[in-house]
Tab-separated table of C-alpha atoms in Angstrom:
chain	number	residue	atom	x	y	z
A	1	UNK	CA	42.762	44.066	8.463
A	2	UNK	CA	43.432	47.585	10.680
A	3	UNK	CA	44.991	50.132	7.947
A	4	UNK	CA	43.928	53.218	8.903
A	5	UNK	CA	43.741	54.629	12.488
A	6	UNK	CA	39.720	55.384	13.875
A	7	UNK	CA	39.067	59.040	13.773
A	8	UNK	CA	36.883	61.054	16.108
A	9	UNK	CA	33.392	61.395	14.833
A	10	UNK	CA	34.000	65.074	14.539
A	11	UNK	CA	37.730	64.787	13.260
A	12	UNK	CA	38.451	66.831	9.963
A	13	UNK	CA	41.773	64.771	9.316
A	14	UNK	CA	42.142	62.482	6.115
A	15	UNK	CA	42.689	58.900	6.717
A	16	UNK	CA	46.001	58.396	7.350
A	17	UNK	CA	47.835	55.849	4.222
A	18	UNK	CA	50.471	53.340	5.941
A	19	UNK	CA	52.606	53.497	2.672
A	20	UNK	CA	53.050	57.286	3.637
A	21	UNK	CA	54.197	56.543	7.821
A	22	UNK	CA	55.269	52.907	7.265
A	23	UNK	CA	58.868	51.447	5.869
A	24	UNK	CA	57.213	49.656	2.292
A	25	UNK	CA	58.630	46.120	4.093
A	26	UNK	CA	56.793	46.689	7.077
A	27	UNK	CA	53.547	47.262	4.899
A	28	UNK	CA	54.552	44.739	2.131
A	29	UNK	CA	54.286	42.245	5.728
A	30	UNK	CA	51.372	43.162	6.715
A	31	UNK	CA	49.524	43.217	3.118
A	32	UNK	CA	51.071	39.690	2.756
A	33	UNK	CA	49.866	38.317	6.584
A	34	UNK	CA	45.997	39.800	5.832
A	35	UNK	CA	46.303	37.873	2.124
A	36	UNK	CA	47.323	34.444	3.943
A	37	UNK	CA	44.821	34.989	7.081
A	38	UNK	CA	42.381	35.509	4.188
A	39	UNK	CA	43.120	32.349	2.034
A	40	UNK	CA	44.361	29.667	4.603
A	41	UNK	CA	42.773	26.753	5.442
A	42	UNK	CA	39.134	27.489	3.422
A	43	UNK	CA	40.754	28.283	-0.030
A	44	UNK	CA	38.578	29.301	-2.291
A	45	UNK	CA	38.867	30.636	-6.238
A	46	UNK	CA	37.778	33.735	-5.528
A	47	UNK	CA	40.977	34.039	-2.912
A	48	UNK	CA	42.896	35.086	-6.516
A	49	UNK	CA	41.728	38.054	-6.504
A	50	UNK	CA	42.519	39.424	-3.388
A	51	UNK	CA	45.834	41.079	-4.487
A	52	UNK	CA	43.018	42.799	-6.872
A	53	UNK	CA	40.874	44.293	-4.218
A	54	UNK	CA	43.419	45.950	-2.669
A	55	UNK	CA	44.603	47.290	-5.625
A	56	UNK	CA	41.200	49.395	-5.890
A	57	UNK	CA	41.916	51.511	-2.885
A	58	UNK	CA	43.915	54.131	-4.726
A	59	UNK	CA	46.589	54.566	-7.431
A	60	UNK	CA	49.382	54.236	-5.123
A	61	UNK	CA	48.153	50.961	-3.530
A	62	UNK	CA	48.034	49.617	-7.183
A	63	UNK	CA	51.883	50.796	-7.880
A	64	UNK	CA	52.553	49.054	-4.564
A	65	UNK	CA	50.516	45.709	-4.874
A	66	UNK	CA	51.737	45.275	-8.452
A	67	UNK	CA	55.400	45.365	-7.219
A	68	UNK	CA	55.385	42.869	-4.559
A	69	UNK	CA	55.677	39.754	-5.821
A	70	UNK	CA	54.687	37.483	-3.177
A	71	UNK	CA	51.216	38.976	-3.362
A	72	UNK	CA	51.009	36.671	-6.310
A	73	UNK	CA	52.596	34.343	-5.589
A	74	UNK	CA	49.649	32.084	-4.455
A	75	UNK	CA	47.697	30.926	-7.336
A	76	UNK	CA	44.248	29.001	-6.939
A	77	UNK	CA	42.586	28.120	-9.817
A	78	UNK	CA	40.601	25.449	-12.328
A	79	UNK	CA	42.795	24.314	-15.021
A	80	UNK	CA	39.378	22.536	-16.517
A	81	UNK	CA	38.581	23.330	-20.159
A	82	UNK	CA	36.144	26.533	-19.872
A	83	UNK	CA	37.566	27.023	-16.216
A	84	UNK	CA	40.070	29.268	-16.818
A	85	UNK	CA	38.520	32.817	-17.900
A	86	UNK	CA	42.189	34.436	-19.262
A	87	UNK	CA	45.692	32.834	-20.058
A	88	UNK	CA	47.227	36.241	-20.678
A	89	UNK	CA	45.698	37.297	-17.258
A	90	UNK	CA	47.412	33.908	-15.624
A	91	UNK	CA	50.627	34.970	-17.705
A	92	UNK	CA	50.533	38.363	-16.385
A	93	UNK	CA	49.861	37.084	-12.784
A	94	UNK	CA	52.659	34.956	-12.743
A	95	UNK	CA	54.922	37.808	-14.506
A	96	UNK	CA	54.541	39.989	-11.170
A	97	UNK	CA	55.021	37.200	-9.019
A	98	UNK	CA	58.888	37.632	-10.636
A	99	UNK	CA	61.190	34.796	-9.054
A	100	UNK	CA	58.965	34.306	-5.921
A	101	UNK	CA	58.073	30.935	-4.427
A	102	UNK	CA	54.750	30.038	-5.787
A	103	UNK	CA	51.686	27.947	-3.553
A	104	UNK	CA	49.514	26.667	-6.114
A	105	UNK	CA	45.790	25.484	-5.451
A	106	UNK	CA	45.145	23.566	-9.150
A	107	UNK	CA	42.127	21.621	-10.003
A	108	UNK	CA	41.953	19.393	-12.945
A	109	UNK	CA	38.810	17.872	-13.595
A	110	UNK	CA	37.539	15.619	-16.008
A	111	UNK	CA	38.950	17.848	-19.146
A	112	UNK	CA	41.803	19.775	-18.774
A	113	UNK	CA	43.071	22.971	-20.163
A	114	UNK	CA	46.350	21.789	-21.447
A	115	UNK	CA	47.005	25.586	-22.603
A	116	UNK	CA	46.851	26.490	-18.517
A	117	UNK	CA	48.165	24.141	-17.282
A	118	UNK	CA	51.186	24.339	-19.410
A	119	UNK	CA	51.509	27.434	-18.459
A	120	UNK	CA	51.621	26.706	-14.794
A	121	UNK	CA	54.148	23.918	-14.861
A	122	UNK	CA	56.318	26.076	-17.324
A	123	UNK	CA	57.318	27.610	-13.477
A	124	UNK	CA	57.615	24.104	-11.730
A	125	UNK	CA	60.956	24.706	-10.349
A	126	UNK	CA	59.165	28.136	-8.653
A	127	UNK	CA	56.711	25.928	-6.603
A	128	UNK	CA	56.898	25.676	-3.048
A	129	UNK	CA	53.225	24.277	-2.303
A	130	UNK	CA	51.377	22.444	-4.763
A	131	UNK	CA	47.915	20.927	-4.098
A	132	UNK	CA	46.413	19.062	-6.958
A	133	UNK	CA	43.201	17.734	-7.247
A	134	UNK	CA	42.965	15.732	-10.139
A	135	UNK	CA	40.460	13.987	-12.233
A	136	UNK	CA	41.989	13.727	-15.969
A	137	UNK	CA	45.627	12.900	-16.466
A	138	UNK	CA	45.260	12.433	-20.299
A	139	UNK	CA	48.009	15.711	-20.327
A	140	UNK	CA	50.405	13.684	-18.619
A	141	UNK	CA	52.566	13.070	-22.233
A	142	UNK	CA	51.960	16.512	-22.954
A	143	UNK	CA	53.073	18.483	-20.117
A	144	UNK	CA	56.498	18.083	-18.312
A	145	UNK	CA	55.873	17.549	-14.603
A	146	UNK	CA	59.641	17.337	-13.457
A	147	UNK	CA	62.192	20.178	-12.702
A	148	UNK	CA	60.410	21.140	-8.759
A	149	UNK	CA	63.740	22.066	-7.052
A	150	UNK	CA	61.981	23.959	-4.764
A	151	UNK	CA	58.749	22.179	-3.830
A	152	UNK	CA	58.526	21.233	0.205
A	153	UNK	CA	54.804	20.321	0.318
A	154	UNK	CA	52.473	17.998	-2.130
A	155	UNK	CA	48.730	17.311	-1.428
A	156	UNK	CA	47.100	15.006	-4.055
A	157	UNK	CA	43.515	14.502	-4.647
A	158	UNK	CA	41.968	12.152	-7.093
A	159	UNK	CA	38.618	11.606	-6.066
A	160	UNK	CA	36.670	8.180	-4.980
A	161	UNK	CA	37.510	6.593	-8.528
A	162	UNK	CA	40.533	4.960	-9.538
A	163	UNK	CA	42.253	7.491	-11.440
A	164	UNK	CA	44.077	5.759	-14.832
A	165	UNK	CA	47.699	6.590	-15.271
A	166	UNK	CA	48.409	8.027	-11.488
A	167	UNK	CA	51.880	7.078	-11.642
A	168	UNK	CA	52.363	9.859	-14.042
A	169	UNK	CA	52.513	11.545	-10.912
A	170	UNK	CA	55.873	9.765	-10.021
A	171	UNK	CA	58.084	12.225	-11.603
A	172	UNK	CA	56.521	14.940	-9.408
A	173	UNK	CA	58.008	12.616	-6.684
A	174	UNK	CA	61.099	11.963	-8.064
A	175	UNK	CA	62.863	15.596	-9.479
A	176	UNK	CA	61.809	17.343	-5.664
A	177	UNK	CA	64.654	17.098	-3.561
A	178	UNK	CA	63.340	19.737	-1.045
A	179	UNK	CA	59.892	17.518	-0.318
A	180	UNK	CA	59.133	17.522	2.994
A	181	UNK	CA	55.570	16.821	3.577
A	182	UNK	CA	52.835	14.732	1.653
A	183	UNK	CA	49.335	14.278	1.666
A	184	UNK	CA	47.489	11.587	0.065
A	185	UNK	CA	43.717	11.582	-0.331
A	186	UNK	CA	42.863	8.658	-2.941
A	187	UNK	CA	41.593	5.791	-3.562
A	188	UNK	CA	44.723	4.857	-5.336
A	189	UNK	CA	48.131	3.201	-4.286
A	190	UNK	CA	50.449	5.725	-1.944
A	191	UNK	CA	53.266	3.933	-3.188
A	192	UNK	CA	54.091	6.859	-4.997
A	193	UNK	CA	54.991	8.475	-1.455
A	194	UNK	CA	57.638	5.954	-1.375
A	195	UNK	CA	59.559	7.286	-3.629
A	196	UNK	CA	61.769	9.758	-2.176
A	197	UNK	CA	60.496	8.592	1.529
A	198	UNK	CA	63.417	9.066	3.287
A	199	UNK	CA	63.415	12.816	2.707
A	200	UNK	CA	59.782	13.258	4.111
A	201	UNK	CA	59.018	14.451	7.829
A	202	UNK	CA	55.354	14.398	7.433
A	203	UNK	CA	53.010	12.083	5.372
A	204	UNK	CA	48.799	12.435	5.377
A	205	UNK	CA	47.402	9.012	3.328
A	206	UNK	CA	44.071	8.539	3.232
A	207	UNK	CA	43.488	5.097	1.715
A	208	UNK	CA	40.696	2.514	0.606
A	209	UNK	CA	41.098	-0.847	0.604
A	210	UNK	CA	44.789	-0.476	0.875
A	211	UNK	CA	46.333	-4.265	2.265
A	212	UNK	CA	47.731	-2.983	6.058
A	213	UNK	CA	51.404	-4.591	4.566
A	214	UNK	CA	51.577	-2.234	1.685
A	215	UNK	CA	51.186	0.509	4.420
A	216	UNK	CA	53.640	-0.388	6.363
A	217	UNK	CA	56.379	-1.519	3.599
A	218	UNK	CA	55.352	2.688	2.646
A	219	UNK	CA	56.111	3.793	6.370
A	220	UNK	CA	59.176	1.882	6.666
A	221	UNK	CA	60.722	3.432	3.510
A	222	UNK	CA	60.350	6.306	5.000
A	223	UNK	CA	62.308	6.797	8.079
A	224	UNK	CA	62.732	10.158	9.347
A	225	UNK	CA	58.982	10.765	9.919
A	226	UNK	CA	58.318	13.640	12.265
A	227	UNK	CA	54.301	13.365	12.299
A	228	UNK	CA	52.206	10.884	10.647
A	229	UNK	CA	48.483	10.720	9.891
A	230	UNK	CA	46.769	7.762	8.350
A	231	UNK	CA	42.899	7.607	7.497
A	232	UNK	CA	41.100	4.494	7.076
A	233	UNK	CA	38.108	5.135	4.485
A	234	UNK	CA	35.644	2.846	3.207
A	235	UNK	CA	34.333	-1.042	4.343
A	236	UNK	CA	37.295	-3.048	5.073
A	237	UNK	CA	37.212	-6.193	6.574
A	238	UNK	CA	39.814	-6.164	9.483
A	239	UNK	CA	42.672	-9.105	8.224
A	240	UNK	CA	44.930	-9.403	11.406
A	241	UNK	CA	48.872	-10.003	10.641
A	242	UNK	CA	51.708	-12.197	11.410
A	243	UNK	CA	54.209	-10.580	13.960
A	244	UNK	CA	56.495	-8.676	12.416
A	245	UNK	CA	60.071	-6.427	13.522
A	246	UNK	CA	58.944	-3.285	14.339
A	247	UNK	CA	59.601	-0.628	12.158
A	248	UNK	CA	62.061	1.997	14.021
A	249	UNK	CA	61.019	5.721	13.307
A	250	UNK	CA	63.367	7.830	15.595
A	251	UNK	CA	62.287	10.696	14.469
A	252	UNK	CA	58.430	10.531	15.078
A	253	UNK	CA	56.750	12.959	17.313
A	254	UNK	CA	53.223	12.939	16.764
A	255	UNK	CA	50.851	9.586	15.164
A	256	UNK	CA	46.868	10.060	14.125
A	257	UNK	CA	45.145	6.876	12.948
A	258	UNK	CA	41.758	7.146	11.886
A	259	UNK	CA	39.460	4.595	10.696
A	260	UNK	CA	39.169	0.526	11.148
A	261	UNK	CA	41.026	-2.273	13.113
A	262	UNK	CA	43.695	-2.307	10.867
A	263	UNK	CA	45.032	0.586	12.975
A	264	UNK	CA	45.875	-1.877	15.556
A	265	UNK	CA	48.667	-3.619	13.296
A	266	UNK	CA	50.094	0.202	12.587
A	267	UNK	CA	50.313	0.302	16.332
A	268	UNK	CA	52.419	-3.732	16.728
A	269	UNK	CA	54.410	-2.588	13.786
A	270	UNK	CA	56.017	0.599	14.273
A	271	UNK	CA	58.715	1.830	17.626
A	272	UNK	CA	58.800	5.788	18.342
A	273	UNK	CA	60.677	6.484	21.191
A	274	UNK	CA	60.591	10.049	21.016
A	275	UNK	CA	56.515	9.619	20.132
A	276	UNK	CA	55.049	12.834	22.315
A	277	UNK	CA	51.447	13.152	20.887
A	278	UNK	CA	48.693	9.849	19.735
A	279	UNK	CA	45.364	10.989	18.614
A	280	UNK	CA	43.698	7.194	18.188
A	281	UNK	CA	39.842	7.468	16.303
A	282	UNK	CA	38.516	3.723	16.374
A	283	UNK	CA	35.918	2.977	14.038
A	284	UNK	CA	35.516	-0.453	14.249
A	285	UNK	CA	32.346	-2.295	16.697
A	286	UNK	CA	34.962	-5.070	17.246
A	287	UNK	CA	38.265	-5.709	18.535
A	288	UNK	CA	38.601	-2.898	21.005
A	289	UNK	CA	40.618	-4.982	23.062
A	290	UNK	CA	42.974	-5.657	20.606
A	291	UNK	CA	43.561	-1.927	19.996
A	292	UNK	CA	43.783	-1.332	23.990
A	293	UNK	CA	46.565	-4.072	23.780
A	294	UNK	CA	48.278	-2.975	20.597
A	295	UNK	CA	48.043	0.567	22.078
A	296	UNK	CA	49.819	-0.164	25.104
A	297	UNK	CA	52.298	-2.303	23.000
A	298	UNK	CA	53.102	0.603	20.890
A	299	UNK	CA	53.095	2.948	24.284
A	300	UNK	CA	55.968	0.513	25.770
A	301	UNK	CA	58.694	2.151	23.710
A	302	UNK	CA	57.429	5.478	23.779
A	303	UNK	CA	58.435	7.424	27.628
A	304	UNK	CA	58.484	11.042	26.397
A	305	UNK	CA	54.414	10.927	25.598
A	306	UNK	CA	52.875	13.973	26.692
A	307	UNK	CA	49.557	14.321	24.389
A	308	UNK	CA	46.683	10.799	24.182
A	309	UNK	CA	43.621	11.680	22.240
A	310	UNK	CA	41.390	8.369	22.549
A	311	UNK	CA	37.947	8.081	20.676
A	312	UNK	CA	36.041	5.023	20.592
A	313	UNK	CA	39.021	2.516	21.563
A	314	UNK	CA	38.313	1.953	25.289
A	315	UNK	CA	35.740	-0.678	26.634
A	316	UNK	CA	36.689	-0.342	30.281
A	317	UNK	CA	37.797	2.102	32.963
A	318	UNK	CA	40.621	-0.647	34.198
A	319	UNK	CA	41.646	0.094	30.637
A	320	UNK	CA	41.815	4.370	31.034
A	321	UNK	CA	43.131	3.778	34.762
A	322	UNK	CA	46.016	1.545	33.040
A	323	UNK	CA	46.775	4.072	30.089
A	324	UNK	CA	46.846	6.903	32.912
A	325	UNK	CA	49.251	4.726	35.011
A	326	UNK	CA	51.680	4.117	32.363
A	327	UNK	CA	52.152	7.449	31.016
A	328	UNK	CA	52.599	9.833	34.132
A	329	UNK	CA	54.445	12.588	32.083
A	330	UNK	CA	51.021	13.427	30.215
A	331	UNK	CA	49.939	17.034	29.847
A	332	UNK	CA	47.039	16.812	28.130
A	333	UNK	CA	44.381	13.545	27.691
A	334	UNK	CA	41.213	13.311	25.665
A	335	UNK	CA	39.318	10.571	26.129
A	336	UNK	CA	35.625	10.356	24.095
A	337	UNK	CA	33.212	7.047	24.199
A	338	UNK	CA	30.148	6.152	22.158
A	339	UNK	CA	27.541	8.715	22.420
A	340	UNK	CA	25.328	5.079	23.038
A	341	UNK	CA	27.587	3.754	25.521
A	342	UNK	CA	26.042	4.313	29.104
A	343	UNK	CA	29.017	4.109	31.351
A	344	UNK	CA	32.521	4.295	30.789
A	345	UNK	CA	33.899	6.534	33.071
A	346	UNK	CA	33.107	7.133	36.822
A	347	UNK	CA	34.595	8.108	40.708
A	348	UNK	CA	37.391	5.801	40.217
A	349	UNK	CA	39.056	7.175	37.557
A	350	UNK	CA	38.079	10.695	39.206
A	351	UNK	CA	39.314	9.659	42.640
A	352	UNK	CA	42.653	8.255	40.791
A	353	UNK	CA	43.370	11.803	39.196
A	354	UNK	CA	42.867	13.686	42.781
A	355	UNK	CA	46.011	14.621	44.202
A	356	UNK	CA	45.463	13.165	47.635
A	357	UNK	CA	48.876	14.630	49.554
A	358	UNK	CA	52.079	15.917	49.018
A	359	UNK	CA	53.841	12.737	47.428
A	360	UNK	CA	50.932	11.233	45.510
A	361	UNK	CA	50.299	12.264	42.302
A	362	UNK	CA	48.521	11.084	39.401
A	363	UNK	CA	49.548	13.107	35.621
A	364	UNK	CA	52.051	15.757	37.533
A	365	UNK	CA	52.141	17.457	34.471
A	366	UNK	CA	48.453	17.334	33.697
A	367	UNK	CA	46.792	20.542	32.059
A	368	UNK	CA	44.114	19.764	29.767
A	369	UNK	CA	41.576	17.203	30.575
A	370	UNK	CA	38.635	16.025	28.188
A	371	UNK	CA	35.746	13.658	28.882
A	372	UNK	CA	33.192	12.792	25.845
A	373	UNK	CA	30.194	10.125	26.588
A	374	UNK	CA	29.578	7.528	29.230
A	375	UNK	CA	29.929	9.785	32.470
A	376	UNK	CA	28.523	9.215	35.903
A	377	UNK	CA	30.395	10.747	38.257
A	378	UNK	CA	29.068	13.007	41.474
A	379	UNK	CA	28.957	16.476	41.191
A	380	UNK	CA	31.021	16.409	44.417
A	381	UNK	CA	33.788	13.819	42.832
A	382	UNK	CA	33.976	16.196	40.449
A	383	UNK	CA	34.703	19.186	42.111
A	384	UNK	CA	37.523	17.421	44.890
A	385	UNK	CA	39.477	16.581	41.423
A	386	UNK	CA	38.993	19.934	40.144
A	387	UNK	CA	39.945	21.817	43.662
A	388	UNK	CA	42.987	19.533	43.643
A	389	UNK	CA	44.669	19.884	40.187
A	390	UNK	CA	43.842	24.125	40.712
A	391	UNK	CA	45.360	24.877	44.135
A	392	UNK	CA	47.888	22.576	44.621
A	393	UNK	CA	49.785	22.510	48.119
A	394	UNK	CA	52.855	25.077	48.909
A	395	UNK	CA	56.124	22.725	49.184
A	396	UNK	CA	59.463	24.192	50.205
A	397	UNK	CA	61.586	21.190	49.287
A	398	UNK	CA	63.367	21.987	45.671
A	399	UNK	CA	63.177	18.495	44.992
A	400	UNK	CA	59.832	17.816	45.254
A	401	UNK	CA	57.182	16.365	43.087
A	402	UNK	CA	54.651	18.742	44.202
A	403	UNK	CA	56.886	21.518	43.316
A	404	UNK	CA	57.136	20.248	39.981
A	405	UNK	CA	53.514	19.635	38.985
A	406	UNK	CA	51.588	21.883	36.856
A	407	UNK	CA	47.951	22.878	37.656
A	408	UNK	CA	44.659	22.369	35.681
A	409	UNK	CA	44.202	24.895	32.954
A	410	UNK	CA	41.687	23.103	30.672
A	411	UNK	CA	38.970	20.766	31.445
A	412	UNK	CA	35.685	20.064	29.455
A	413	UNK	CA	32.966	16.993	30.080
A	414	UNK	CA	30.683	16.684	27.531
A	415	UNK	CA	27.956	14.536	27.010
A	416	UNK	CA	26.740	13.995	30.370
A	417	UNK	CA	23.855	15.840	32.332
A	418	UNK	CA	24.498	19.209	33.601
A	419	UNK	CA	25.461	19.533	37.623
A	420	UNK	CA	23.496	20.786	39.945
A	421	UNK	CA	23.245	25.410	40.089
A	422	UNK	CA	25.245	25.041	43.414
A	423	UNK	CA	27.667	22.731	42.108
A	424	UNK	CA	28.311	25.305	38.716
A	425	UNK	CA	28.340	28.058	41.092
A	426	UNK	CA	31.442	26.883	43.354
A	427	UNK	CA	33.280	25.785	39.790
A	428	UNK	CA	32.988	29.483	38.490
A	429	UNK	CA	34.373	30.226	42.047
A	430	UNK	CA	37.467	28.122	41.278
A	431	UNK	CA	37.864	28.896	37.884
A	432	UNK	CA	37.643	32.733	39.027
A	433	UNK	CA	40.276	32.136	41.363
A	434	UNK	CA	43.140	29.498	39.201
A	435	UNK	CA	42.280	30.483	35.815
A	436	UNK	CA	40.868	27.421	35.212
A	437	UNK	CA	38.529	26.882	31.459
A	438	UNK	CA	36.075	24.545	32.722
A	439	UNK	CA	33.529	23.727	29.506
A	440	UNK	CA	31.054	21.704	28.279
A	441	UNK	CA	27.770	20.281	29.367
A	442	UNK	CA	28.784	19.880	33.067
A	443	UNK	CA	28.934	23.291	33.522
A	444	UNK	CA	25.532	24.488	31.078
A	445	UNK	CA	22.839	26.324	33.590
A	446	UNK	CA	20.259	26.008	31.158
């Protein structure tokens, strides 16, 4: 984090101290921005102490730090029995956090510190973001978990062992009005996410050997889903299900399914017609075809798409040529094969994304294009696709399509041998020219 302005080499002038030019808000903002750019995503326990380090700068950076409460208001800590160095210290931490929103990190493992712990959820209406990764609920009796009028986010983590008495956790469910977004990462029932479903807009589960149904009876109490991501972890045999009424979420923007076969009946079961973004991972040797099918099923009710991340789910080019066909208002597509896989994509689904005149064009909207695995495709073929989707033709007509197509800002093919020196050379040329970020192995000289 910038604080104080460079100086000249040969400059006499003290450091200049932003609490002595700034408005205390406009510093309070920055302090706060560095302290979340610091923690967020890889959180850490040491994180705790950055409102601590900057305290050490000088006396009047203390004063200031140790009145702004949202400086401590994020709290990341072991609540394990000979985890928690202080309680007066945690006391005192969450004294100068005052009536701030608190985003706690907690970990519980196999023996708590009841003490701590009761501390913490003495302030359970204060939380905003809790993540809890738990391995001991013996406290459960002990310690009130209810009262979190405020709390918009819950992450759970119990391990890769059934964890006795999880539906303790319920209550946390059940007294936060304001939840919003839940993620799940256990080998436990989600059913707990169930709970207050209809108030959630985003839901993470990671599940083992969870039956498919259960899933879906989970997904369906939950209707106004804005983004959904479900894992698939673990050996599960793929159990195929009757046809069922599809599950209406009206709200849902963006799906990610992860894992075995069983994604396939997610994809029969559910209707989003206001889906925009699918990021499909498939894990499973067999049954592609039955994911390309469920896929397109899924696809059928969904004409605002405008993101498809594929990985692993395609066994054909006819099947990318008919995904491309049926979802023309795409902006960005991903598509990644087996790293064993020889062939998967070549000219013809190259030639199909050229714009080849005025009134013919593949993905209008088209501006980020990945290929992973299973290339063979002419430098040449290449290169008319690129040229194409970078410079495309002047058109006076307001109403035309070419007028309203975007041009190629992002493609990458990895995976795949290099092109020729000549070949790299007139791509730089292009990229010079459009802007263009052409990556990957394609372009590597060495």
């Amino acid at each position: 984090m910038a604080i104080f302005r460079r100086q000249s080499p040969t400059s006499t002038k003290s450091p200049t101290d932003p609490l002595t030019t700034l408005p205390p808000e406009l510093v309070g903002h920055i302090f706060h921005l560095w302290l979340l750019d610091s923690i967020y995503p890889n959180t850490t326990y040491s994180h705790s102490q950055l409102p601590v380090i900057l305290s050490l700068v000088s006396k009047s950076w203390r004063d200031f730090v140790y009145s702004s409460p949202l400086l401590w208001a994020h709290v990341i800590m072991e609540a394990s029995q000979g985890a928690v160095p202080s309680l007066n210290a945690l006391q005192r931490r969450l004294e100068r956090s005052q009536s701030a929103p608190l985003f706690l990190d907690i970990v519980v493992g196999e023996q708590s510190d009841r003490d701590a712990l009761r501390v913490l959820f003495a302030e359970s209406s204060r939380f905003c973001h809790l993540t809890l990764s738990v391995l001991d609920l013996s406290w459960r009796d002990d310690i009130s978990t209810q009262g979190f009028t405020q709390l918009s986010k819950l992450t759970v983590h119990t391990g890769f062992q059934a964890l006795p008495h999880v539906d303790a956790l319920g209550a946390i469910f059940s007294s936060s009005p304001r939840l919003r977004s839940v993620k799940w990462h256990s080998v436990d029932d989600p059913g707990l996410v169930a709970v207050n479903g209809h108030q959630l807009h985003f839901v993470d589960l990671t599940v083992f050997h969870l039956p498919v149904t259960h899933l879906l009876e989970i997904l369906e109490a939950c209707p106004n889903l804005r983004s959904v991501v479900v894992t698939f972890q673990g050996e599960q045999e793929y159990v195929s299900i009757p046809p069922r009424e599809r599950i209406l979420l009206p709200e849902l923007r963006s799906l990610v399914l992860d894992g075995t076969g069983h994604i396939a009946c997610i994809m029969r079961s559910i209707q989003a017609p206001l889906l925009s973004r699918i990021d499909i991972k498939w894990w499973h040797y067999n049954g592609r075809r039955c994911g390309l099918e469920a896929l397109q099923s899924l696809l059928a009710y969904s004409p605002h798409l405008e993101e498809i991340s594929l990985r692993r789910l395609l066994e054909t080019e006819n099947g990318l040529m008919s995904i491309i066909t049926n979802n023309n208002n795409l902006v960005r597509l991903t598509v990644a094969a087996e790293t064993y896989r020889r062939v998967l994509i070549t000219h013809k689904t190259f030639d199909f994304l050229t714009h080849q005149g005025q009134d013919n064009y593949t993905l209008p909207q088209l501006e980020s294009l990945v290929f992973w695995n299973a290339l063979d495709v002419p430098d040449e073929v290449v290169l008319r696709m690129i040229k194409s989707r970078v410079s495309l033709p002047n058109d006076t007509e307001p109403s035309s399509r070419a007028r309203r197509a975007r041009t190629l800002r992002s493609f990458r093919m990895d995976g795949c041998k290099p092109m020729a020196v000549e070949a790299v050379s007139r791509l730089e040329a292009m990229c010079r020219d459009s802007g263009l970020k052409a990556e990957g192995a394609f372009v590597n000289r060495n």
